[in-house]
Every structure is written in structure tokens, then in C-alpha cells.
Amino acid sequence: MSGYIDKITSEINRIKDFQICGEVTSIKGLLIECAGINQALSIGAKCRIVARAEGDGQGRVVAAEVIGFKDKVAMLMPFGEVEGIGVGCKIFLEDTESAINPDPSWKGRVINAFAEPIDDKGPIFKGREAYRMRHAPPPAHKRRPVKGKIDLGVRSINTFVTCCRGQRLGIFSGSGVGKSVMLSMMARYSEADVKVIGLIGERGREVHEFIHEYLGEEGLANSVIIVATSDESPLMRKQAAYATLAVAEFFRDQGQDVLCMIDSITRFAMAQREIGLSAGEPPASKGYTPTVFSELPKLLERAGPGVGEGTITGLFSVLVEGDDHNEPIADAVRGILDGHIVLDRSIAERGRFPAVNVLRSISRTMPKCNQPEENKLVERARSLLSTYDNMAEMIRLGAYKRGSSKEVDEAILYYPPLEDFLRQNIDERTDLPTGYQMLEKILAGKP
């Protein structure tokens, strides 16, 4: 009971005994210009705008954030709709710094970008310590090294793209290739202490399916899910990504191994592009503004090992536009992370799930985490798959004659069982040792 009283007391202590108030002077698109409190504002400050009252009722309150200054005028962008907001509407300063207060009781809950519950399970408690939304990563020289493998439950990734604790991997995929389903498998089957999942810019229908059908009660029990759907404002989508890392940092600081997943980084970048263009930034590569490429490393670098025992293993999906894996966001993210998993549309079209192209996927920390015999096993399997891939067109056309090449004949022989090995049902889990045992059995002799 004392714990509940302490939490209620801390909430009461956060209530301010005064308010700083200004007013709306101009509205241009999604931008709201403010006067009267400019000296008290800074970039990232949170405000609330009271819209005009309808009838005899009170006007609705719209949260907003300061995104820039122009000619000594503060520019705000609302988290909600601008309807009902006009010149003269009151603006109240909320916080000079955006932060949330995570708590261990958040596991099993679904929250929004403001850390408010949206799962109809009642209110959530706030922890004593505030975590900044835009917290700086731990100092590079103080971070513990990445070591020790983490079991993700998907054998194609466990064996060919082994992920280590504190590593950051990107999942690169076009739309409809199965990245969300594969992420749900890893969230459900991973051995991490806690999973923090950010669904950024997703369709409302897909959010419901991910939580209730793919993840299920078992997966949700040990997870915190942060949601900002595609119909929400760009600020909400951006803040949901920062909130996801803030919650992950809280559990990491408790000494736990956290699996942090964001689906998708591309939609975070699109949200930042909308904000940047509204603030007057010049468009650069494919319309993305310069701040997009400066914000990406600030977000992604927060994942990884901490200075203590806890770690954040990051899995970040990238929705590549037009299946172009060299488009600006994919190229920028690939250069920041410690490896990438490529989902191939052609593999998905022939019915194999997950559609991981193991020849184009790589884990940069894998060789040091694996035993030498495990690396040799994977190298052997990659070599066979690569040989078959190089000759696949001739084999399908019947232009290759058996006996022309010993290496190709061997690749043809091993290809069907290796393809079956890479195929996995959504309700099937394969741990790390079992995956290597299955691969070793396939390569031990003639299938």
C-alpha cells in the first residue's frame, strides 16, 4: 500500500503552482505561431492550446510542441487536429523538457506516444525517475562490449544472421513481404527479459492483428507496446519512436536484457520529413530534409549495451520504397546498424516464409559470438546456396547438364533440404542449439 501512496504523492508533487500563458497569432497549415511566451520557450518544449469553445461547453485542449523559431516568433506543431484553433486562442507552457516515467508495471500494457494507456486495462503508474524522450546514448568509451548470443526463435536468423546481446539489426523489406509477422515471431519466442515494441505509422487494423493474433497473450505478458498509427500527426509518430527507446532504456538500467523493436524506422523518417518541411527546411535526397539524416543516428545509437549489466538489442524494420534497397533511408540506416536482414519479395512469392535472403543478410558481430565450428557450418551452407543461386536460371531452363561441375551438382543436391530448413511456420519455434544441430545434420551427408 505504501508503494501506491508514494506514487500518488509523486504525481501530486509534479503539479505546478503557476502557469505561463501566451496566445495564437497565426496559423499556416500545420504550423501555429505563438506570441507572449517566446522568452520561456525552447525547441522541444511542450504546450497545450485551448481551442475555441463550441456552444456553452469548454474548448478542447490540443497538445503541441515547439519545432522552431522564425523572426523571433515561436512555431508550434500540434499533436492533434487544428480544427477549432484560431487567432487569440490561449497557449499554456507545459514542460520545458519532454520526458516519461516508466515503471516495471508497464509490462503487458499498450500505450501511446504520451505514455497513456490505450488498452482499456485502466490507468498505469508512473515511476519516480523521469526518462527524457531524446536522451543521449551512453558514452562510447563506457559501454560494455557486445557479447553473448540472443535466441530469437527463428532458425534462419539464429543460424545465418546470429544476433548478439546489445547488437542492432535492420530488417529491410518491401511492403507485404512479411516483416511484421516475422517481428511478432521474434517478440513471442525471444529469450529476452522484456520486449519493448514500437509500432510507428502502422495501420490500425495491423496493430490489432499484431497484438492479439500474432503476438498473443503469451507474448504480450512480457512486452510493452507503444503505438502511433498512420492517421496520427507526424509529431505523435516521431515521439512514439523516442518513447520506445526511453522505455527500453529504463528496463536496461534495471540490469535486464531488452529486445527493442521498431516497425518501422522509415515511417519515423517520413514523420520527421513532414515536420522539417513544415518548418521550412529545404528538401534534400528524395524530399527528405537534412534533419532526417541527423535524427536517425541519434535514435538508433541509443540501442546497444549500457554501462551496466543491462543491454538493448535493437531490431529496426525499414520499409524500402519500390523494393529499392539503396533508397536514402535504407542506405543511411544500413550504415548505422551492426548488420541487416533482407526479406526478398521473390522468395515470398514462391511461398517460403520467412522470406529471408540469407545471401544478402549479414550480422557484423556474428563471427566473434559463434564457435569456430559453427562459423564453418554456416560458411559451408552459404557456399552451397550461393553456388545454386548463381546457376539457378540455367537449372530452371534445363540448360545445365548434370556432371558438368562437381560444385553445382552438390549445390543442386543440398538445395531442397536447405530451403526446407529456412522455411518456418509462424507457430513454430526453433532455439539456437536446435538450429545448428539441424543444419549440421543436413550437411553431414547426402540428404
XYZ file of N, CA and C in Angstrom, residues 150-401:
756
model
N 21.800 -14.008 -28.515
C 20.426 -13.971 -28.034
C 19.571 -14.826 -28.956
N 18.760 -15.685 -28.370
C 17.899 -16.588 -29.135
C 16.633 -15.846 -29.555
N 16.428 -15.724 -30.880
C 15.248 -15.040 -31.407
C 14.153 -16.007 -31.849
N 14.427 -17.310 -31.813
C 13.399 -18.298 -32.118
C 13.157 -18.559 -33.586
N 13.787 -17.808 -34.483
C 13.633 -18.002 -35.935
C 14.940 -18.593 -36.448
N 14.918 -19.848 -36.921
C 16.163 -20.560 -37.185
C 16.992 -19.974 -38.328
N 16.344 -19.377 -39.341
C 17.115 -18.787 -40.427
C 17.952 -17.613 -39.919
N 17.428 -16.874 -38.936
C 18.173 -15.753 -38.355
C 19.139 -16.240 -37.283
N 18.702 -17.165 -36.446
C 19.571 -17.705 -35.397
C 20.862 -18.295 -35.957
N 20.774 -18.936 -37.116
C 21.945 -19.623 -37.663
C 22.726 -18.772 -38.662
N 22.045 -18.158 -39.630
C 22.740 -17.434 -40.695
C 23.010 -15.967 -40.360
N 22.189 -15.364 -39.496
C 22.373 -13.955 -39.124
C 22.283 -13.856 -37.596
N 23.134 -14.606 -36.916
C 23.072 -14.686 -35.468
C 23.183 -13.304 -34.833
N 22.271 -13.025 -33.908
C 22.216 -11.720 -33.243
C 22.800 -11.852 -31.838
N 23.631 -10.898 -31.454
C 24.241 -10.893 -30.131
C 23.537 -9.882 -29.227
N 23.685 -10.058 -27.936
C 23.040 -9.156 -26.975
C 23.649 -7.755 -27.093
N 22.791 -6.782 -27.302
C 23.260 -5.421 -27.467
C 23.546 -5.042 -28.903
N 23.297 -5.967 -29.830
C 23.510 -5.671 -31.253
C 22.293 -4.940 -31.816
N 22.501 -4.237 -32.933
C 21.398 -3.551 -33.620
C 21.326 -4.060 -35.049
N 20.194 -4.637 -35.385
C 19.979 -5.205 -36.717
C 18.833 -4.496 -37.418
N 18.971 -4.294 -38.708
C 17.894 -3.746 -39.513
C 17.210 -4.845 -40.295
N 15.899 -4.770 -40.420
C 15.127 -5.722 -41.226
C 14.590 -4.950 -42.423
N 15.172 -5.195 -43.585
C 14.866 -4.427 -44.789
C 13.894 -5.219 -45.655
N 12.782 -4.571 -45.985
C 11.726 -5.295 -46.689
C 10.813 -4.326 -47.420
N 10.275 -4.787 -48.551
C 9.212 -4.052 -49.211
C 7.897 -4.312 -48.494
N 6.853 -3.652 -48.921
C 5.550 -3.835 -48.272
C 4.971 -5.205 -48.623
N 4.324 -5.840 -47.646
C 3.640 -7.107 -47.875
C 4.536 -8.315 -48.006
N 5.779 -8.235 -47.523
C 6.704 -9.368 -47.640
C 6.777 -10.161 -46.339
N 6.168 -9.671 -45.256
C 6.078 -10.458 -44.025
C 6.962 -10.012 -42.888
N 7.420 -8.758 -42.900
C 8.325 -8.313 -41.834
C 7.598 -8.219 -40.494
N 6.341 -7.744 -40.492
C 5.610 -7.588 -39.231
C 5.326 -8.938 -38.586
N 5.000 -9.918 -39.414
C 4.734 -11.261 -38.887
C 6.013 -11.855 -38.304
N 7.131 -11.660 -38.999
C 8.403 -12.188 -38.500
C 8.808 -11.486 -37.207
N 8.563 -10.170 -37.124
C 8.847 -9.451 -35.885
C 8.020 -9.991 -34.726
N 6.763 -10.332 -35.000
C 5.914 -10.882 -33.934
C 6.431 -12.233 -33.463
N 6.973 -13.046 -34.396
C 7.568 -14.326 -34.002
C 8.739 -14.105 -33.055
N 9.607 -13.153 -33.391
C 10.784 -12.895 -32.555
C 10.372 -12.309 -31.214
N 9.330 -11.483 -31.215
C 8.845 -10.921 -29.952
C 8.274 -12.018 -29.051
N 7.611 -12.993 -29.655
C 6.978 -14.051 -28.867
C 7.980 -15.101 -28.405
N 8.973 -15.421 -29.241
C 9.873 -16.542 -28.951
C 11.223 -16.130 -28.384
N 11.547 -14.845 -28.391
C 12.858 -14.407 -27.908
C 13.016 -14.693 -26.421
N 14.263 -14.940 -26.024
C 14.555 -15.219 -24.621
C 14.899 -13.955 -23.835
N 14.697 -12.765 -24.431
C 14.995 -11.511 -23.738
C 14.124 -11.372 -22.487
N 14.636 -10.636 -21.504
C 13.900 -10.453 -20.256
C 12.599 -9.674 -20.484
N 12.655 -8.675 -21.339
C 11.478 -7.858 -21.638
C 11.576 -7.367 -23.069
N 10.409 -7.235 -23.731
C 10.372 -6.733 -25.103
C 9.656 -5.384 -25.117
N 10.262 -4.420 -25.767
C 9.659 -3.099 -25.943
C 9.454 -2.900 -27.437
N 8.193 -2.767 -27.849
C 7.854 -2.776 -29.274
C 7.185 -1.458 -29.644
N 7.755 -0.770 -30.615
C 7.176 0.463 -31.113
C 6.551 0.248 -32.473
N 5.238 0.443 -32.576
C 4.520 0.319 -33.845
C 4.278 1.741 -34.355
N 5.112 2.170 -35.281
C 5.138 3.564 -35.723
C 4.525 3.682 -37.115
N 3.438 4.428 -37.218
C 2.817 4.655 -38.518
C 2.124 3.445 -39.100
N 1.768 2.468 -38.281
C 1.095 1.266 -38.766
C -0.396 1.520 -38.987
N -1.005 0.693 -39.810
C -2.460 0.747 -39.971
C -3.124 0.270 -38.674
N -4.274 0.861 -38.345
C -4.971 0.466 -37.136
C -5.336 -1.007 -37.128
N -5.723 -1.523 -38.282
C -6.069 -2.941 -38.376
C -4.854 -3.822 -38.080
N -3.696 -3.427 -38.609
C -2.489 -4.224 -38.406
C -2.035 -4.201 -36.953
N -2.262 -3.088 -36.275
C -1.900 -3.005 -34.857
C -2.700 -4.019 -34.060
N -4.003 -4.092 -34.317
C -4.866 -5.052 -33.620
C -4.434 -6.480 -33.931
N -4.142 -6.773 -35.195
C -3.705 -8.117 -35.570
C -2.379 -8.476 -34.915
N -1.443 -7.533 -34.900
C -0.125 -7.789 -34.325
C -0.246 -8.147 -32.846
N -1.047 -7.378 -32.109
C -1.139 -7.572 -30.664
C -1.927 -8.827 -30.307
N -3.088 -9.018 -30.939
C -4.000 -10.071 -30.499
C -3.841 -11.390 -31.252
N -3.423 -11.341 -32.510
C -3.327 -12.568 -33.287
C -1.888 -13.067 -33.399
N -0.960 -12.188 -33.742
C 0.425 -12.611 -33.936
C 1.187 -12.723 -32.621
N 1.110 -11.675 -31.783
C 1.837 -11.675 -30.516
C 1.144 -12.533 -29.478
N -0.156 -12.355 -29.297
C -0.926 -13.167 -28.355
C -0.680 -12.787 -26.901
N -1.457 -13.367 -26.017
C -1.360 -13.076 -24.590
C -0.002 -13.457 -24.020
N 0.550 -14.585 -24.521
C 1.856 -15.042 -24.025
C 2.949 -14.029 -24.341
N 2.959 -13.536 -25.574
C 3.975 -12.562 -25.961
C 3.753 -11.203 -25.330
N 2.476 -10.815 -25.158
C 2.156 -9.508 -24.594
C 2.518 -9.417 -23.116
N 2.447 -10.531 -22.408
C 2.659 -10.518 -20.959
C 4.019 -9.948 -20.575
N 5.011 -10.127 -21.415
C 6.366 -9.673 -21.106
C 6.803 -8.528 -22.013
N 5.825 -7.784 -22.542
C 6.123 -6.736 -23.515
C 5.470 -5.418 -23.124
N 6.062 -4.331 -23.597
C 5.451 -3.008 -23.554
C 5.332 -2.549 -24.999
N 4.127 -2.181 -25.407
C 3.895 -1.796 -26.797
C 3.523 -0.320 -26.863
N 4.240 0.411 -27.703
C 3.976 1.838 -27.904
C 3.434 2.007 -29.314
N 2.272 2.637 -29.446
C 1.566 2.690 -30.731
C 1.328 4.130 -31.164
N 1.606 4.403 -32.443
C 1.194 5.648 -33.101
C 0.799 5.266 -34.519
N -0.486 5.238 -34.804
C -0.971 4.753 -36.098
C -0.748 5.793 -37.195
N -0.953 5.371 -38.431
C -0.634 6.204 -39.592
C -1.496 7.454 -39.687
N -2.689 7.440 -39.058
C -3.563 8.605 -39.134
C -3.235 9.673 -38.097
N -2.301 9.389 -37.203
C -1.919 10.363 -36.189
C -0.915 11.352 -36.764
N -0.735 12.448 -36.067
C 0.127 13.531 -36.558
C 1.579 13.072 -36.634
N 2.392 13.749 -37.476
C 3.807 13.371 -37.556
C 4.528 13.494 -36.221
N 4.121 14.460 -35.388
C 4.747 14.587 -34.068
C 4.480 13.369 -33.191
N 3.260 12.835 -33.263
C 2.920 11.642 -32.485
C 3.748 10.452 -32.939
N 3.896 10.304 -34.259
C 4.685 9.186 -34.783
C 6.154 9.310 -34.390
N 6.667 10.526 -34.451
C 8.059 10.749 -34.067
C 8.260 10.501 -32.579
N 7.357 11.040 -31.763
C 7.506 10.898 -30.316
C 7.346 9.449 -29.872
N 6.514 8.675 -30.572
C 6.343 7.262 -30.210
C 7.654 6.496 -30.358
N 8.451 6.840 -31.372
C 9.745 6.187 -31.551
C 10.682 6.538 -30.397
N 10.700 7.822 -29.996
C 11.542 8.228 -28.867
C 11.059 7.588 -27.566
N 9.738 7.489 -27.404
C 9.193 6.861 -26.196
C 9.590 5.391 -26.124
N 9.633 4.720 -27.268
C 10.028 3.307 -27.304
C 11.440 3.135 -26.759
N 12.368 3.987 -27.192
C 13.748 3.884 -26.697
C 13.850 4.286 -25.237
N 13.037 5.256 -24.809
C 13.076 5.678 -23.402
C 12.629 4.541 -22.482
N 11.572 3.834 -22.864
C 11.105 2.696 -22.061
C 12.159 1.589 -22.057
N 12.773 1.333 -23.221
C 13.821 0.311 -23.300
C 15.006 0.676 -22.404
N 15.361 1.957 -22.369
C 16.480 2.392 -21.521
C 16.166 2.196 -20.046
N 14.906 2.392 -19.676
C 14.523 2.183 -18.278
C 14.771 0.734 -17.867
N 14.289 -0.221 -18.667
C 14.473 -1.633 -18.309
C 15.941 -2.036 -18.413
N 16.686 -1.450 -19.363
C 18.123 -1.739 -19.440
C 18.830 -1.294 -18.161
N 18.452 -0.135 -17.638
C 19.084 0.378 -16.426
C 18.730 -0.446 -15.198
N 17.702 -1.300 -15.311
C 17.367 -2.237 -14.235
C 18.218 -3.500 -14.311
N 19.160 -3.533 -15.267
C 20.040 -4.688 -15.439
C 19.447 -5.793 -16.288
N 18.381 -5.503 -17.047
C 17.724 -6.520 -17.845
C 18.179 -6.481 -19.307
N 18.048 -7.626 -19.967
C 18.313 -7.714 -21.401
C 17.014 -7.395 -22.128
N 17.006 -6.303 -22.870
C 15.800 -5.802 -23.522
C 15.883 -6.049 -25.020
N 14.793 -6.535 -25.593
C 14.671 -6.625 -27.044
C 13.789 -5.461 -27.483
N 14.386 -4.486 -28.143
C 13.663 -3.295 -28.586
C 13.405 -3.413 -30.085
N 12.137 -3.319 -30.469
C 11.756 -3.471 -31.869
C 10.943 -2.257 -32.300
N 11.287 -1.698 -33.459
C 10.523 -0.582 -34.019
C 10.127 -0.928 -35.440
N 8.842 -0.826 -35.719
C 8.294 -1.094 -37.046
C 7.421 0.114 -37.433
N 7.920 1.061 -38.237
C 9.189 0.971 -38.922
C 9.947 2.290 -38.813
N 11.257 2.213 -39.010
C 12.112 3.390 -38.991
C 11.788 4.308 -40.167
N 11.360 3.728 -41.273
C 11.019 4.542 -42.447
C 9.895 5.509 -42.130
N 8.895 5.064 -41.385
C 7.777 5.937 -41.063
C 8.184 6.991 -40.036
N 9.150 6.676 -39.195
C 9.728 7.708 -38.324
C 10.407 8.779 -39.175
N 11.161 8.346 -40.192
C 11.838 9.294 -41.078
C 10.832 10.135 -41.863
N 9.731 9.511 -42.295
C 8.692 10.254 -43.020
C 8.049 11.311 -42.125
N 7.843 10.958 -40.852
C 7.273 11.926 -39.907
C 8.218 13.109 -39.722
N 9.508 12.818 -39.585
C 10.485 13.898 -39.434
C 10.559 14.746 -40.702
N 10.372 14.116 -41.857
C 10.367 14.877 -43.115
C 9.195 15.859 -43.141
N 8.005 15.400 -42.713
C 6.841 16.287 -42.680
C 7.076 17.469 -41.747
N 7.684 17.191 -40.594
C 7.954 18.262 -39.632
C 8.971 19.242 -40.204
N 10.033 18.710 -40.791
C 11.079 19.566 -41.346
C 10.587 20.451 -42.475
N 9.792 19.871 -43.371
C 9.268 20.662 -44.485
C 8.316 21.751 -43.989
N 7.508 21.428 -42.970
C 6.601 22.431 -42.409
C 7.367 23.585 -41.768
N 8.533 23.264 -41.173
C 9.332 24.291 -40.511
C 10.179 25.094 -41.493
N 10.128 24.731 -42.781
C 10.852 25.500 -43.784
C 12.196 24.929 -44.182
N 12.497 23.685 -43.780
C 13.768 23.073 -44.184
C 13.762 22.767 -45.676
N 14.913 22.881 -46.325
C 14.963 22.545 -47.753
C 14.938 21.029 -47.955
N 14.202 20.536 -48.950
C 14.224 19.097 -49.229
C 15.562 18.694 -49.825
N 16.037 17.527 -49.456
C 17.313 17.035 -49.974
C 17.058 15.770 -50.784
N 17.629 14.653 -50.379
C 17.506 13.413 -51.136
C 16.083 12.862 -51.067
N 15.429 12.732 -52.213
C 14.062 12.222 -52.319
C 13.088 12.971 -51.405
N 13.312 14.238 -51.239
C 12.422 15.052 -50.425
C 12.702 15.000 -48.937
N 13.596 14.115 -48.501
C 13.928 14.047 -47.077
C 14.798 15.250 -46.700
N 14.476 15.856 -45.573
C 15.194 17.045 -45.125
C 16.485 16.650 -44.393
N 17.432 17.564 -44.268
C 18.703 17.230 -43.595
C 18.535 16.699 -42.176
N 17.524 17.193 -41.429
C 17.369 16.731 -40.049
C 16.995 15.255 -39.966
N 16.393 14.704 -41.027
C 16.064 13.277 -41.025
C 17.335 12.467 -40.825
N 18.369 12.818 -41.566
C 19.602 12.039 -41.524
C 20.439 12.339 -40.282
N 20.167 13.452 -39.617
C 20.840 13.720 -38.343
C 20.095 13.087 -37.175
N 18.765 12.907 -37.304
C 17.976 12.305 -36.231
C 18.104 10.786 -36.193
N 18.324 10.159 -37.343
C 18.406 8.694 -37.385
C 19.490 8.139 -36.459
N 20.732 8.600 -36.546
C 21.733 8.047 -35.616
C 21.462 8.382 -34.162
N 20.847 9.549 -33.889
C 20.531 9.902 -32.507
C 19.529 8.930 -31.907
N 18.618 8.432 -32.732
C 17.632 7.448 -32.263
C 18.240 6.054 -32.169
N 18.899 5.614 -33.235
C 19.375 4.233 -33.316
C 20.557 3.954 -32.396
N 21.393 4.962 -32.143
C 22.561 4.755 -31.279
C 22.170 4.539 -29.821
N 20.937 4.864 -29.469
C 20.516 4.669 -28.079
C 20.372 3.189 -27.743
N 20.162 2.356 -28.745
C 20.139 0.913 -28.512
C 21.572 0.414 -28.387
N 21.727 -0.744 -27.763
C 23.046 -1.327 -27.589
C 23.327 -1.630 -26.132
N 24.537 -2.043 -25.820
C 24.887 -2.306 -24.414
C 24.986 -1.011 -23.633
N 24.681 -1.084 -22.355
C 24.792 0.082 -21.495
C 26.110 0.080 -20.747
N 26.208 0.921 -19.736
C 27.426 0.960 -18.926
C 27.366 -0.070 -17.801
N 26.165 -0.596 -17.541
C 25.998 -1.633 -16.529
C 25.779 -2.996 -17.169
N 25.031 -3.844 -16.473
C 24.805 -5.208 -16.951
C 23.733 -5.282 -18.029
N 22.823 -4.345 -18.056
C 21.707 -4.416 -18.995
C 22.113 -4.116 -20.432
N 21.309 -4.603 -21.381
C 21.553 -4.363 -22.799
C 20.237 -4.064 -23.505
N 20.339 -3.376 -24.641
C 19.201 -3.188 -25.532
C 19.585 -3.773 -26.879
N 18.969 -4.884 -27.242
C 19.165 -5.464 -28.564
C 18.114 -4.862 -29.480
N 18.546 -4.180 -30.519
C 17.623 -3.445 -31.378
C 17.330 -4.155 -32.684
N 16.057 -4.298 -33.002
C 15.605 -4.815 -34.300
C 14.727 -3.732 -34.922
N 15.212 -3.113 -35.990
C 14.529 -1.975 -36.594
C 14.153 -2.300 -38.037
N 12.872 -2.286 -38.324
C 12.446 -2.598 -39.687
C 12.526 -1.352 -40.557
N 12.887 -1.554 -41.810
C 12.988 -0.472 -42.793
C 12.126 -0.858 -43.990
N 11.112 -0.050 -44.257
C 10.208 -0.296 -45.373
C 10.813 0.350 -46.617
N 11.471 -0.445 -47.452
C 12.158 0.111 -48.616
C 11.138 0.457 -49.699
N 11.238 1.658 -50.245
C 10.290 2.128 -51.247
C 10.583 1.487 -52.596
N 9.545 0.885 -53.194
C 9.693 0.285 -54.508
C 10.691 -0.852 -54.543
N 10.891 -1.529 -53.393
C 11.864 -2.625 -53.280
C 13.275 -2.188 -53.649
N 13.559 -0.884 -53.534
C 14.891 -0.357 -53.814
C 15.673 -0.310 -52.500
N 16.575 -1.255 -52.309
C 17.316 -1.346 -51.056
C 18.440 -0.314 -50.952
N 18.579 0.520 -51.967
C 19.573 1.588 -51.928
C 18.922 2.969 -51.838
N 17.616 3.013 -51.532
C 16.962 4.312 -51.376
C 17.527 4.995 -50.124
N 17.361 6.328 -49.989
C 18.110 7.099 -48.985
C 18.015 6.593 -47.550
N 16.802 6.276 -47.083
C 16.660 5.860 -45.683
C 17.308 4.499 -45.452
N 17.072 3.561 -46.368
C 17.683 2.239 -46.232
C 19.202 2.347 -46.233
N 19.735 3.170 -47.106
C 21.182 3.330 -47.197
C 21.747 3.957 -45.931
N 21.053 4.970 -45.386
C 21.526 5.634 -44.168
C 21.464 4.693 -42.966
N 20.363 3.956 -42.823
C 20.202 3.059 -41.681
C 21.206 1.918 -41.735
N 21.433 1.381 -42.932
C 22.385 0.272 -43.086
C 23.788 0.679 -42.631
N 24.136 1.955 -42.826
C 25.448 2.423 -42.412
C 25.576 2.663 -40.919
N 24.448 2.730 -40.209
C 24.464 2.990 -38.773
C 24.443 1.690 -37.963
N 23.692 0.697 -38.445
C 23.453 -0.515 -37.668
C 24.595 -1.526 -37.786
N 24.474 -2.598 -36.990
C 25.518 -3.628 -36.919
C 25.204 -4.839 -37.795
N 24.363 -4.662 -38.777
C 24.006 -5.759 -39.659
C 22.622 -5.555 -40.217
N 22.245 -6.382 -41.178
C 20.933 -6.233 -41.800
C 20.388 -7.577 -42.240
N 19.067 -7.695 -42.130
C 18.327 -8.874 -42.598
C 17.479 -8.425 -43.777
N 17.634 -9.075 -44.907
C 16.923 -8.695 -46.124
C 15.802 -9.691 -46.391
N 14.578 -9.192 -46.475
C 13.446 -10.014 -46.875
C 13.200 -9.782 -48.363
N 13.179 -10.863 -49.127
C 13.130 -10.796 -50.593
C 11.721 -11.104 -51.096
N 11.185 -10.204 -51.916
C 9.839 -10.404 -52.447
C 9.756 -11.658 -53.319
N 10.797 -11.945 -54.111
C 10.774 -13.117 -54.986
C 10.714 -14.404 -54.166
N 11.349 -14.417 -52.989
C 11.277 -15.592 -52.109
C 9.874 -15.723 -51.531
N 9.284 -14.604 -51.125
C 7.922 -14.636 -50.587
C 6.927 -15.093 -51.637
N 7.140 -14.701 -52.888
C 6.208 -15.061 -53.956
C 6.230 -16.547 -54.271
N 7.325 -17.207 -53.977
C 7.344 -18.660 -54.205
C 6.914 -19.442 -52.969
N 6.420 -18.711 -51.941
C 5.747 -19.374 -50.827
C 6.596 -19.725 -49.640
N 7.821 -19.224 -49.579
C 8.649 -19.554 -48.425
C 8.588 -18.424 -47.393
N 8.217 -18.776 -46.157
C 8.185 -17.816 -45.056
C 9.029 -18.358 -43.913
N 9.830 -17.510 -43.269
C 10.087 -16.112 -43.591
C 10.955 -15.987 -44.843
N 10.738 -14.902 -45.579
C 11.410 -14.732 -46.870
C 12.784 -14.100 -46.704
N 13.605 -14.663 -45.822
C 14.938 -14.118 -45.548
C 15.897 -14.537 -46.653
N 16.520 -13.567 -47.282
C 17.570 -13.842 -48.257
C 18.882 -13.887 -47.480
N 19.314 -15.097 -47.128
C 20.484 -15.244 -46.256
C 21.768 -14.820 -46.950
N 21.784 -14.823 -48.286
C 22.991 -14.423 -49.010
C 23.191 -12.907 -48.967
N 22.113 -12.145 -48.818
C 22.214 -10.684 -48.765
C 22.139 -10.147 -47.335
N 21.973 -11.049 -46.378
C 21.871 -10.650 -44.971
C 23.202 -10.896 -44.266
N 23.494 -10.036 -43.297
C 24.782 -10.166 -42.599
C 24.654 -9.642 -41.177
N 25.364 -10.303 -40.270
C 25.490 -9.844 -38.889
C 26.973 -9.586 -38.628
N 27.325 -8.336 -38.362
C 28.736 -7.981 -38.234
C 29.377 -8.524 -36.952
N 28.589 -8.803 -35.939
C 29.144 -9.319 -34.683
C 29.098 -10.840 -34.607
N 28.476 -11.472 -35.593
C 28.270 -12.926 -35.551
C 29.562 -13.736 -35.473
N 30.595 -13.445 -36.280
C 31.793 -14.305 -36.242
C 32.433 -14.405 -34.864
N 32.429 -13.293 -34.084
C 33.068 -13.323 -32.773
C 32.194 -13.980 -31.721
N 30.875 -14.005 -31.945
C 29.964 -14.616 -30.972
C 29.876 -16.130 -31.151
N 30.121 -16.596 -32.363
C 29.992 -18.020 -32.666
C 31.253 -18.801 -32.328
N 31.086 -20.107 -32.173
C 32.219 -21.014 -32.081
C 32.780 -21.237 -33.487
N 34.084 -21.552 -33.610
C 34.677 -21.761 -34.939
C 33.938 -22.800 -35.771
N 33.499 -23.907 -35.141
C 32.797 -24.949 -35.894
C 31.433 -24.464 -36.386
N 30.805 -23.566 -35.621
C 29.522 -23.004 -36.062
C 29.725 -22.098 -37.271
N 30.785 -21.298 -37.256
C 31.080 -20.431 -38.403
C 31.368 -21.244 -39.656
N 32.109 -22.344 -39.497
C 32.415 -23.198 -40.647
C 31.146 -23.824 -41.216
N 30.229 -24.193 -40.336
C 28.965 -24.793 -40.765
C 28.148 -23.796 -41.592
N 28.071 -22.577 -41.114
C 27.312 -21.544 -41.817
C 27.977 -21.169 -43.137
N 29.318 -21.076 -43.137
C 30.043 -20.764 -44.372
C 29.808 -21.830 -45.435
N 29.785 -23.095 -45.010
C 29.537 -24.203 -45.941
C 28.134 -24.101 -46.548
N 27.142 -23.835 -45.704
C 25.765 -23.720 -46.191
C 25.610 -22.502 -47.111
N 26.231 -21.390 -46.774
C 26.186 -20.205 -47.630
C 26.811 -20.482 -48.992
N 27.914 -21.196 -48.977
C 28.597 -21.514 -50.232
C 27.702 -22.341 -51.154
N 27.005 -23.317 -50.587
C 26.105 -24.154 -51.394
C 24.946 -23.331 -51.945
N 24.367 -22.484 -51.110
C 23.250 -21.654 -51.558
C 23.704 -20.649 -52.614
N 24.912 -20.113 -52.456
C 25.436 -19.149 -53.428
C 25.700 -19.805 -54.777
N 26.261 -20.995 -54.738
C 26.520 -21.718 -55.995
C 25.231 -22.011 -56.730
N 24.204 -22.441 -55.989
C 22.924 -22.726 -56.630
C 22.297 -21.444 -57.173
N 22.393 -20.355 -56.412
C 21.800 -19.085 -56.830
C 22.445 -18.581 -58.128
N 23.756 -18.769 -58.265
C 24.453 -18.313 -59.469
C 24.024 -19.090 -60.718
N 23.626 -20.342 -60.512
C 23.257 -21.192 -61.651
C 21.755 -21.426 -61.739
N 20.966 -20.737 -60.901
C 19.537 -21.018 -60.798
C 18.810 -20.870 -62.129
N 19.129 -19.837 -62.895
C 18.446 -19.594 -64.154
C 18.700 -20.721 -65.144
N 19.955 -21.164 -65.245
C 20.292 -22.262 -66.164
C 19.652 -23.575 -65.726
N 19.587 -23.783 -64.402
C 18.974 -25.017 -63.886
C 17.493 -25.044 -64.203
N 16.803 -23.899 -64.026
C 15.367 -23.841 -64.298
C 15.065 -24.023 -65.788
N 15.949 -23.517 -66.625
C 15.740 -23.633 -68.073
C 16.160 -24.990 -68.626
N 16.813 -25.806 -67.785
C 17.279 -27.115 -68.241
C 18.560 -27.041 -69.057
N 19.263 -25.887 -68.989
C 20.480 -25.716 -69.780
C 21.699 -26.320 -69.103
N 21.581 -26.620 -67.824
C 22.723 -27.209 -67.128
C 22.624 -28.733 -67.197
N 23.740 -29.353 -67.542
C 23.803 -30.813 -67.614
C 24.524 -31.336 -66.384
